[in-house]
Amino acid sequence: FNLHSAKTPAILVLGTVALALTPCAQARGEPNGELGLAALALLGPQLEAQSSASLSTADPASSILRAFQLWGQGQPKAAIAILEPLLRSGSRFDDARNAGVAWHVLGHSYRDVNRNAEARLAYQHAMDILRPIASARAQYGSALASMGMLEVSLGQRDEAKTMCEKAKQIYAELGDSAGVASASVDLAVIAMGRSDFKGARRSVQTAIQAQPERAMNADDLAAVDTVKSGLALRAGNGKEAIAMAQQAIDLWTQAYGSGHLMLSIAYLLRAKALVHSGDYVPAIRDAQHALAIVEAAIGRDTIDFLSLQVVYAGILRASGAKQEGSRMAKEAGKALADLERRPCSGCTIDASGFR
């Protein structure tokens, strides 16, 4: 069971104006980055006045910004509808960084609709464009981290770790403490997936040293809380695990609403902590709620849903429903194995080539 896509900050460079925006800040209208809300305020009325049809002929930078806004508001399909025609048409970009950012946002949007193979190709395009541009190191680091977290969801944890470590190094070279913190959170998530609990704890400490928790955005902070929950459960502290999972639930719900995909992670962690305490009824309820969130967000025939179902089966067995739990585990395990065997062109990469 993977905690992936816990936080996906995108750094937009539109011409010479840098907008460092995160989905949660965008959704709440909070300023973030060098210009943040101020720049959005200048472009907002113009963008809102444009229809989807007119965006295809609008300035590419405005179209990218509009797509980013839609993605940040939980409308990835609308973002895709803007970006795919823009990028397929061979539009000219006055600033090459804009093209890289467009592919990056498209990758995020594909991930949100469970089109992982296409997300990977989009991220690869973004990195290929941004890598050689000296003034786009921060944007390249962000795309690198995004690719890394996608690889986590595809089970490629070694490649993911390499890419996120490189992203962290880039941020450190740029003196970007928020970027170092974000990449460190990614590394903590990856370490948890590898059962490297010392590494997870170390990465959380690095993140907090780079940026105090009170200064983190909601995604980073919620991801830190989920890692802390997992570590507390590992140490046998069920009460602390439940408290940390609840904090993550509150943060993600406030930022995105009750249907946000990552809430499934927090609810499942709380379910596991409740099992540890012997509270099976609320544990089953939390696990069922986690499954419902994933099904509504990306469907049943997905690695996320089936992986979560395997965990839910274990909770059922622990509660005494051994026959039902065993049946579910067998069915979900078989479906998961079948899904993972499906061909996915380009889903694995050689991380050694990233500099």
Short mmCIF file of C-alpha atoms in Angstrom, two decimals:
data_model
loop_
_atom_site.label_atom_id
_atom_site.label_comp_id
_atom_site.label_asym_id
_atom_site.label_seq_id
_atom_site.Cartn_x
_atom_site.Cartn_y
_atom_site.Cartn_z
CA PHE A 1 0.00 0.00 0.00
CA ASN A 2 1.61 3.23 -1.17
CA LEU A 3 1.25 6.79 -0.02
CA HIS A 4 1.79 8.62 -3.29
CA SER A 5 0.95 11.96 -4.78
CA ALA A 6 0.64 13.25 -1.26
CA LYS A 7 1.68 16.70 -2.34
CA THR A 8 2.29 17.94 -5.82
CA PRO A 9 3.59 21.50 -5.85
CA ALA A 10 3.97 22.99 -9.31
CA ILE A 11 6.23 25.94 -9.94
CA LEU A 12 4.96 27.92 -12.89
CA VAL A 13 7.19 30.18 -14.90
CA LEU A 14 5.15 32.26 -17.28
CA GLY A 15 7.46 34.51 -19.26
CA THR A 16 9.61 36.34 -16.76
CA VAL A 17 7.02 36.13 -13.99
CA ALA A 18 7.55 33.33 -11.46
CA LEU A 19 4.45 31.92 -9.80
CA ALA A 20 5.16 29.33 -7.14
CA LEU A 21 1.72 27.91 -6.48
CA THR A 22 0.41 24.85 -4.70
CA PRO A 23 -3.06 23.36 -5.22
CA CYS A 24 -4.16 24.04 -1.67
CA ALA A 25 -3.05 27.66 -1.77
CA GLN A 26 -4.74 28.10 -5.14
CA ALA A 27 -7.97 26.60 -3.87
CA ARG A 28 -8.06 28.88 -0.84
CA GLY A 29 -6.85 31.95 -2.76
CA GLU A 30 -3.80 32.34 -0.56
CA PRO A 31 -0.67 34.13 -1.76
CA ASN A 32 2.29 31.84 -2.25
CA GLY A 33 5.59 32.39 -3.98
CA GLU A 34 7.10 35.57 -5.40
CA LEU A 35 3.88 37.05 -6.79
CA GLY A 36 1.24 34.44 -6.08
CA LEU A 37 -2.21 35.96 -5.66
CA ALA A 38 -1.16 39.35 -6.98
CA ALA A 39 -0.27 37.95 -10.38
CA LEU A 40 -3.41 35.83 -10.43
CA ALA A 41 -5.49 38.88 -9.62
CA LEU A 42 -4.11 40.64 -12.68
CA LEU A 43 -4.78 37.72 -14.99
CA GLY A 44 -7.91 36.34 -13.32
CA PRO A 45 -10.61 38.59 -14.88
CA GLN A 46 -9.12 38.13 -18.34
CA LEU A 47 -8.96 34.36 -17.93
CA GLU A 48 -12.44 34.03 -16.50
CA ALA A 49 -13.81 35.93 -19.49
CA GLN A 50 -12.35 33.44 -21.91
CA SER A 51 -14.42 30.43 -22.90
CA SER A 52 -12.84 27.02 -23.36
CA ALA A 53 -13.08 27.50 -27.11
CA SER A 54 -11.32 30.84 -27.09
CA LEU A 55 -8.51 29.49 -24.91
CA SER A 56 -7.31 27.38 -27.82
CA THR A 57 -6.35 30.59 -29.62
CA ALA A 58 -5.40 32.61 -26.55
CA ASP A 59 -1.88 33.43 -25.49
CA PRO A 60 -0.26 30.09 -24.51
CA ALA A 61 0.86 31.45 -21.13
CA SER A 62 -2.71 32.46 -20.26
CA SER A 63 -3.98 29.04 -21.32
CA ILE A 64 -1.39 27.29 -19.15
CA LEU A 65 -2.30 29.43 -16.17
CA ARG A 66 -5.99 28.72 -16.70
CA ALA A 67 -5.29 25.00 -16.92
CA PHE A 68 -3.30 25.19 -13.69
CA GLN A 69 -6.16 26.99 -11.98
CA LEU A 70 -8.62 24.32 -13.09
CA TRP A 71 -6.34 21.50 -11.97
CA GLY A 72 -5.85 23.20 -8.60
CA GLN A 73 -9.63 23.42 -8.25
CA GLY A 74 -9.97 19.66 -8.74
CA GLN A 75 -10.91 19.75 -12.43
CA PRO A 76 -8.14 17.74 -14.12
CA LYS A 77 -10.29 16.81 -17.13
CA ALA A 78 -10.89 20.49 -17.86
CA ALA A 79 -7.15 21.15 -17.58
CA ILE A 80 -6.45 18.30 -19.99
CA ALA A 81 -9.00 19.70 -22.44
CA ILE A 82 -7.00 22.94 -22.56
CA LEU A 83 -3.47 21.55 -22.56
CA GLU A 84 -3.74 18.64 -24.99
CA PRO A 85 -4.82 20.78 -27.98
CA LEU A 86 -2.31 23.47 -27.03
CA LEU A 87 0.63 21.06 -26.97
CA ARG A 88 -0.48 18.96 -29.94
CA SER A 89 -0.96 22.00 -32.15
CA GLY A 90 2.70 22.87 -31.99
CA SER A 91 2.01 26.30 -30.51
CA ARG A 92 4.99 28.62 -30.36
CA PHE A 93 6.12 29.53 -26.84
CA ASP A 94 8.00 32.80 -26.45
CA ASP A 95 9.61 31.29 -23.37
CA ALA A 96 10.57 27.62 -23.58
CA ARG A 97 9.96 27.26 -19.84
CA ASN A 98 6.25 27.71 -20.50
CA ALA A 99 6.20 24.57 -22.61
CA GLY A 100 7.90 22.62 -19.84
CA VAL A 101 5.39 23.91 -17.31
CA ALA A 102 2.49 23.01 -19.61
CA TRP A 103 3.69 19.41 -19.85
CA HIS A 104 4.20 19.34 -16.07
CA VAL A 105 0.65 20.47 -15.33
CA LEU A 106 -0.65 18.02 -17.93
CA GLY A 107 1.22 15.24 -16.14
CA HIS A 108 -0.45 16.18 -12.84
CA SER A 109 -3.84 16.20 -14.55
CA TYR A 110 -3.28 12.78 -16.11
CA ARG A 111 -2.30 11.38 -12.71
CA ASP A 112 -5.49 12.67 -11.17
CA VAL A 113 -7.56 10.67 -13.68
CA ASN A 114 -5.37 7.58 -13.30
CA ARG A 115 -3.71 7.86 -16.73
CA ASN A 116 -0.30 7.02 -15.32
CA ALA A 117 1.47 6.00 -18.53
CA GLU A 118 0.50 9.30 -20.14
CA ALA A 119 1.46 11.17 -16.98
CA ARG A 120 4.90 9.65 -17.14
CA LEU A 121 5.38 10.72 -20.74
CA ALA A 122 4.17 14.23 -19.91
CA TYR A 123 6.60 14.52 -17.01
CA GLN A 124 9.38 13.22 -19.26
CA HIS A 125 8.61 15.92 -21.84
CA ALA A 126 8.66 18.54 -19.09
CA MET A 127 12.06 17.37 -17.82
CA ASP A 128 13.54 17.17 -21.32
CA ILE A 129 12.53 20.78 -21.95
CA LEU A 130 13.50 22.21 -18.57
CA ARG A 131 16.74 20.32 -17.90
CA PRO A 132 19.01 22.36 -20.21
CA ILE A 133 17.56 25.77 -19.21
CA ALA A 134 19.78 27.33 -16.56
CA SER A 135 17.01 29.63 -15.31
CA ALA A 136 14.57 26.73 -14.92
CA ARG A 137 16.41 24.66 -12.32
CA ALA A 138 13.62 25.03 -9.78
CA GLN A 139 11.02 23.99 -12.34
CA TYR A 140 13.17 21.04 -13.40
CA GLY A 141 13.53 19.98 -9.77
CA SER A 142 9.76 20.15 -9.33
CA ALA A 143 9.16 18.02 -12.44
CA LEU A 144 11.81 15.57 -11.26
CA ALA A 145 10.09 15.20 -7.90
CA SER A 146 6.72 14.73 -9.61
CA MET A 147 8.14 11.96 -11.76
CA GLY A 148 9.66 10.41 -8.66
CA MET A 149 6.34 10.26 -6.85
CA LEU A 150 4.69 8.79 -9.94
CA GLU A 151 7.32 6.05 -9.93
CA VAL A 152 6.39 5.33 -6.30
CA SER A 153 2.82 4.65 -7.37
CA LEU A 154 4.13 2.33 -10.09
CA GLY A 155 6.25 0.38 -7.58
CA GLN A 156 9.60 1.76 -8.76
CA ARG A 157 10.81 2.93 -5.36
CA ASP A 158 14.55 2.88 -6.08
CA GLU A 159 14.14 5.13 -9.13
CA ALA A 160 11.75 7.33 -7.16
CA LYS A 161 14.25 7.79 -4.35
CA THR A 162 17.03 8.71 -6.78
CA MET A 163 14.90 11.35 -8.49
CA CYS A 164 13.58 12.90 -5.29
CA GLU A 165 17.08 13.04 -3.83
CA LYS A 166 18.22 14.88 -6.94
CA ALA A 167 15.30 17.28 -6.66
CA LYS A 168 16.25 17.94 -3.05
CA GLN A 169 19.85 18.63 -4.11
CA ILE A 170 18.69 21.11 -6.74
CA TYR A 171 16.52 22.95 -4.23
CA ALA A 172 19.41 23.06 -1.75
CA GLU A 173 21.72 24.53 -4.41
CA LEU A 174 19.11 27.20 -5.13
CA GLY A 175 18.70 28.00 -1.44
CA ASP A 176 15.02 27.02 -1.65
CA SER A 177 14.19 25.83 1.85
CA ALA A 178 10.53 25.15 0.98
CA GLY A 179 11.65 22.97 -1.92
CA VAL A 180 14.09 21.08 0.31
CA ALA A 181 11.27 20.49 2.80
CA SER A 182 8.89 19.29 0.09
CA ALA A 183 11.44 16.90 -1.42
CA SER A 184 12.29 15.61 2.05
CA VAL A 185 8.62 14.85 2.66
CA ASP A 186 8.60 12.92 -0.62
CA LEU A 187 11.62 10.95 0.56
CA ALA A 188 9.91 10.21 3.89
CA VAL A 189 6.90 8.84 2.01
CA ILE A 190 9.16 6.68 -0.16
CA ALA A 191 11.05 5.41 2.88
CA MET A 192 7.80 4.36 4.55
CA GLY A 193 6.89 2.39 1.43
CA ARG A 194 10.25 0.63 1.66
CA SER A 195 9.74 -0.08 5.39
CA ASP A 196 12.80 2.11 6.01
CA PHE A 197 11.45 3.62 9.19
CA LYS A 198 14.74 5.20 10.26
CA GLY A 199 15.02 6.83 6.85
CA ALA A 200 11.44 8.08 7.07
CA ARG A 201 12.05 9.61 10.49
CA ARG A 202 15.29 11.19 9.29
CA SER A 203 13.61 12.70 6.22
CA VAL A 204 10.78 14.15 8.32
CA GLN A 205 13.36 15.77 10.60
CA THR A 206 15.17 17.20 7.57
CA ALA A 207 11.90 18.60 6.23
CA ILE A 208 11.07 20.30 9.53
CA GLN A 209 14.59 21.71 9.83
CA ALA A 210 14.29 23.19 6.34
CA GLN A 211 10.82 24.60 6.95
CA PRO A 212 8.97 24.61 10.29
CA GLU A 213 5.67 22.77 10.24
CA ARG A 214 3.74 26.00 10.82
CA ALA A 215 5.12 27.32 7.51
CA MET A 216 4.40 24.20 5.42
CA ASN A 217 1.55 24.08 2.95
CA ALA A 218 -1.37 21.80 3.72
CA ASP A 219 -0.20 18.99 1.44
CA ASP A 220 3.30 18.77 2.91
CA LEU A 221 2.01 19.03 6.46
CA ALA A 222 -0.67 16.39 5.93
CA ALA A 223 1.92 14.07 4.36
CA VAL A 224 4.20 14.60 7.37
CA ASP A 225 1.29 13.72 9.66
CA THR A 226 0.61 10.49 7.77
CA VAL A 227 4.26 9.49 8.02
CA LYS A 228 4.19 10.29 11.74
CA SER A 229 1.03 8.21 12.07
CA GLY A 230 2.70 5.24 10.40
CA LEU A 231 5.79 5.60 12.57
CA ALA A 232 3.69 5.83 15.74
CA LEU A 233 1.78 2.70 14.77
CA ARG A 234 5.08 0.94 14.09
CA ALA A 235 6.19 1.90 17.62
CA GLY A 236 2.94 0.54 19.07
CA ASN A 237 1.53 3.94 19.99
CA GLY A 238 -2.01 3.61 18.68
CA LYS A 239 -3.25 6.80 20.33
CA GLU A 240 -0.58 8.92 18.65
CA ALA A 241 -1.17 7.17 15.32
CA ILE A 242 -4.88 8.00 15.47
CA ALA A 243 -4.19 11.63 16.41
CA MET A 244 -1.74 12.12 13.53
CA ALA A 245 -4.10 10.50 11.04
CA GLN A 246 -6.90 12.77 12.25
CA GLN A 247 -4.71 15.83 11.71
CA ALA A 248 -4.07 14.74 8.13
CA ILE A 249 -7.80 14.17 7.59
CA ASP A 250 -8.58 17.67 8.88
CA LEU A 251 -5.91 19.32 6.71
CA TRP A 252 -6.87 17.60 3.46
CA THR A 253 -10.60 18.05 4.07
CA GLN A 254 -10.18 21.75 4.76
CA ALA A 255 -7.97 22.23 1.68
CA TYR A 256 -9.84 20.08 -0.85
CA GLY A 257 -13.12 18.80 0.53
CA SER A 258 -14.29 15.39 1.67
CA GLY A 259 -13.71 13.58 -1.62
CA HIS A 260 -9.98 14.25 -1.98
CA LEU A 261 -8.14 11.07 -2.97
CA MET A 262 -5.40 11.40 -0.38
CA LEU A 263 -7.98 11.31 2.41
CA SER A 264 -8.18 7.58 1.73
CA ILE A 265 -4.61 7.24 3.03
CA ALA A 266 -5.39 9.03 6.27
CA TYR A 267 -8.61 7.10 6.86
CA LEU A 268 -6.85 3.81 6.24
CA LEU A 269 -4.04 4.71 8.63
CA ARG A 270 -6.62 5.56 11.26
CA ALA A 271 -8.36 2.26 10.57
CA LYS A 272 -5.13 0.34 11.13
CA ALA A 273 -4.47 2.25 14.35
CA LEU A 274 -8.00 1.46 15.55
CA VAL A 275 -7.40 -2.23 14.83
CA HIS A 276 -4.28 -2.00 16.96
CA SER A 277 -6.49 -0.67 19.78
CA GLY A 278 -9.09 -3.40 19.24
CA ASP A 279 -11.75 -0.98 17.99
CA TYR A 280 -12.89 -3.03 15.01
CA VAL A 281 -16.25 -1.41 14.24
CA PRO A 282 -14.86 2.12 13.65
CA ALA A 283 -11.82 0.57 11.94
CA ILE A 284 -14.04 -1.21 9.42
CA ARG A 285 -16.05 1.96 8.92
CA ASP A 286 -12.89 3.98 8.20
CA ALA A 287 -11.57 1.36 5.77
CA GLN A 288 -14.89 1.26 3.93
CA HIS A 289 -14.88 5.04 3.71
CA ALA A 290 -11.35 4.97 2.30
CA LEU A 291 -12.45 2.49 -0.36
CA ALA A 292 -15.44 4.66 -1.27
CA ILE A 293 -13.20 7.71 -1.72
CA VAL A 294 -10.83 5.85 -4.04
CA GLU A 295 -13.67 4.29 -6.05
CA ALA A 296 -15.32 7.68 -6.56
CA ALA A 297 -12.05 9.37 -7.48
CA ILE A 298 -10.36 6.88 -9.81
CA GLY A 299 -12.46 3.70 -9.95
CA ARG A 300 -12.23 0.09 -8.78
CA ASP A 301 -9.99 -1.32 -11.52
CA THR A 302 -6.92 0.50 -10.22
CA ILE A 303 -3.82 -0.40 -8.25
CA ASP A 304 -4.82 2.04 -5.50
CA PHE A 305 -8.28 0.55 -4.97
CA LEU A 306 -7.15 -3.07 -5.06
CA SER A 307 -4.16 -2.44 -2.78
CA LEU A 308 -6.45 -0.77 -0.28
CA GLN A 309 -8.91 -3.65 -0.58
CA VAL A 310 -6.15 -6.09 0.39
CA VAL A 311 -5.52 -4.06 3.54
CA TYR A 312 -9.25 -3.93 4.26
CA ALA A 313 -9.37 -7.71 3.94
CA GLY A 314 -6.73 -7.96 6.65
CA ILE A 315 -8.81 -5.72 8.90
CA LEU A 316 -11.84 -7.97 8.36
CA ARG A 317 -9.84 -11.05 9.29
CA ALA A 318 -8.51 -9.34 12.40
CA SER A 319 -12.08 -8.43 13.42
CA GLY A 320 -13.13 -12.09 13.25
CA ALA A 321 -14.67 -12.08 9.75
CA LYS A 322 -12.02 -14.54 8.60
CA GLN A 323 -13.95 -16.15 5.76
CA GLU A 324 -15.04 -12.87 4.19
CA GLY A 325 -11.59 -11.36 4.68
CA SER A 326 -9.83 -14.34 3.12
CA ARG A 327 -12.16 -14.34 0.14
CA MET A 328 -11.66 -10.62 -0.43
CA ALA A 329 -7.90 -10.87 -0.06
CA LYS A 330 -7.74 -13.68 -2.62
CA GLU A 331 -9.92 -11.87 -5.16
CA ALA A 332 -8.22 -8.51 -4.72
CA GLY A 333 -4.78 -10.08 -4.80
CA LYS A 334 -5.53 -11.86 -8.07
CA ALA A 335 -7.01 -8.72 -9.64
CA LEU A 336 -4.03 -6.70 -8.47
CA ALA A 337 -1.57 -9.18 -9.96
CA ASP A 338 -3.48 -9.16 -13.25
CA LEU A 339 -3.50 -5.35 -13.31
CA GLU A 340 0.21 -5.10 -12.57
CA ARG A 341 0.98 -7.49 -15.44
CA ARG A 342 -0.75 -5.28 -17.97
CA PRO A 343 1.72 -3.71 -20.39
CA CYS A 344 2.57 -0.11 -19.64
CA SER A 345 4.96 1.35 -22.17
CA GLY A 346 7.57 3.52 -20.54
CA CYS A 347 6.54 2.91 -16.94
CA THR A 348 10.08 2.18 -15.79
CA ILE A 349 13.06 4.40 -16.32
CA ASP A 350 16.79 4.59 -15.74
CA ALA A 351 17.20 7.26 -13.09
CA SER A 352 20.98 7.40 -13.50
CA GLY A 353 20.67 9.83 -16.40
CA PHE A 354 19.27 12.71 -14.34
CA ARG A 355 21.73 15.39 -13.40
#
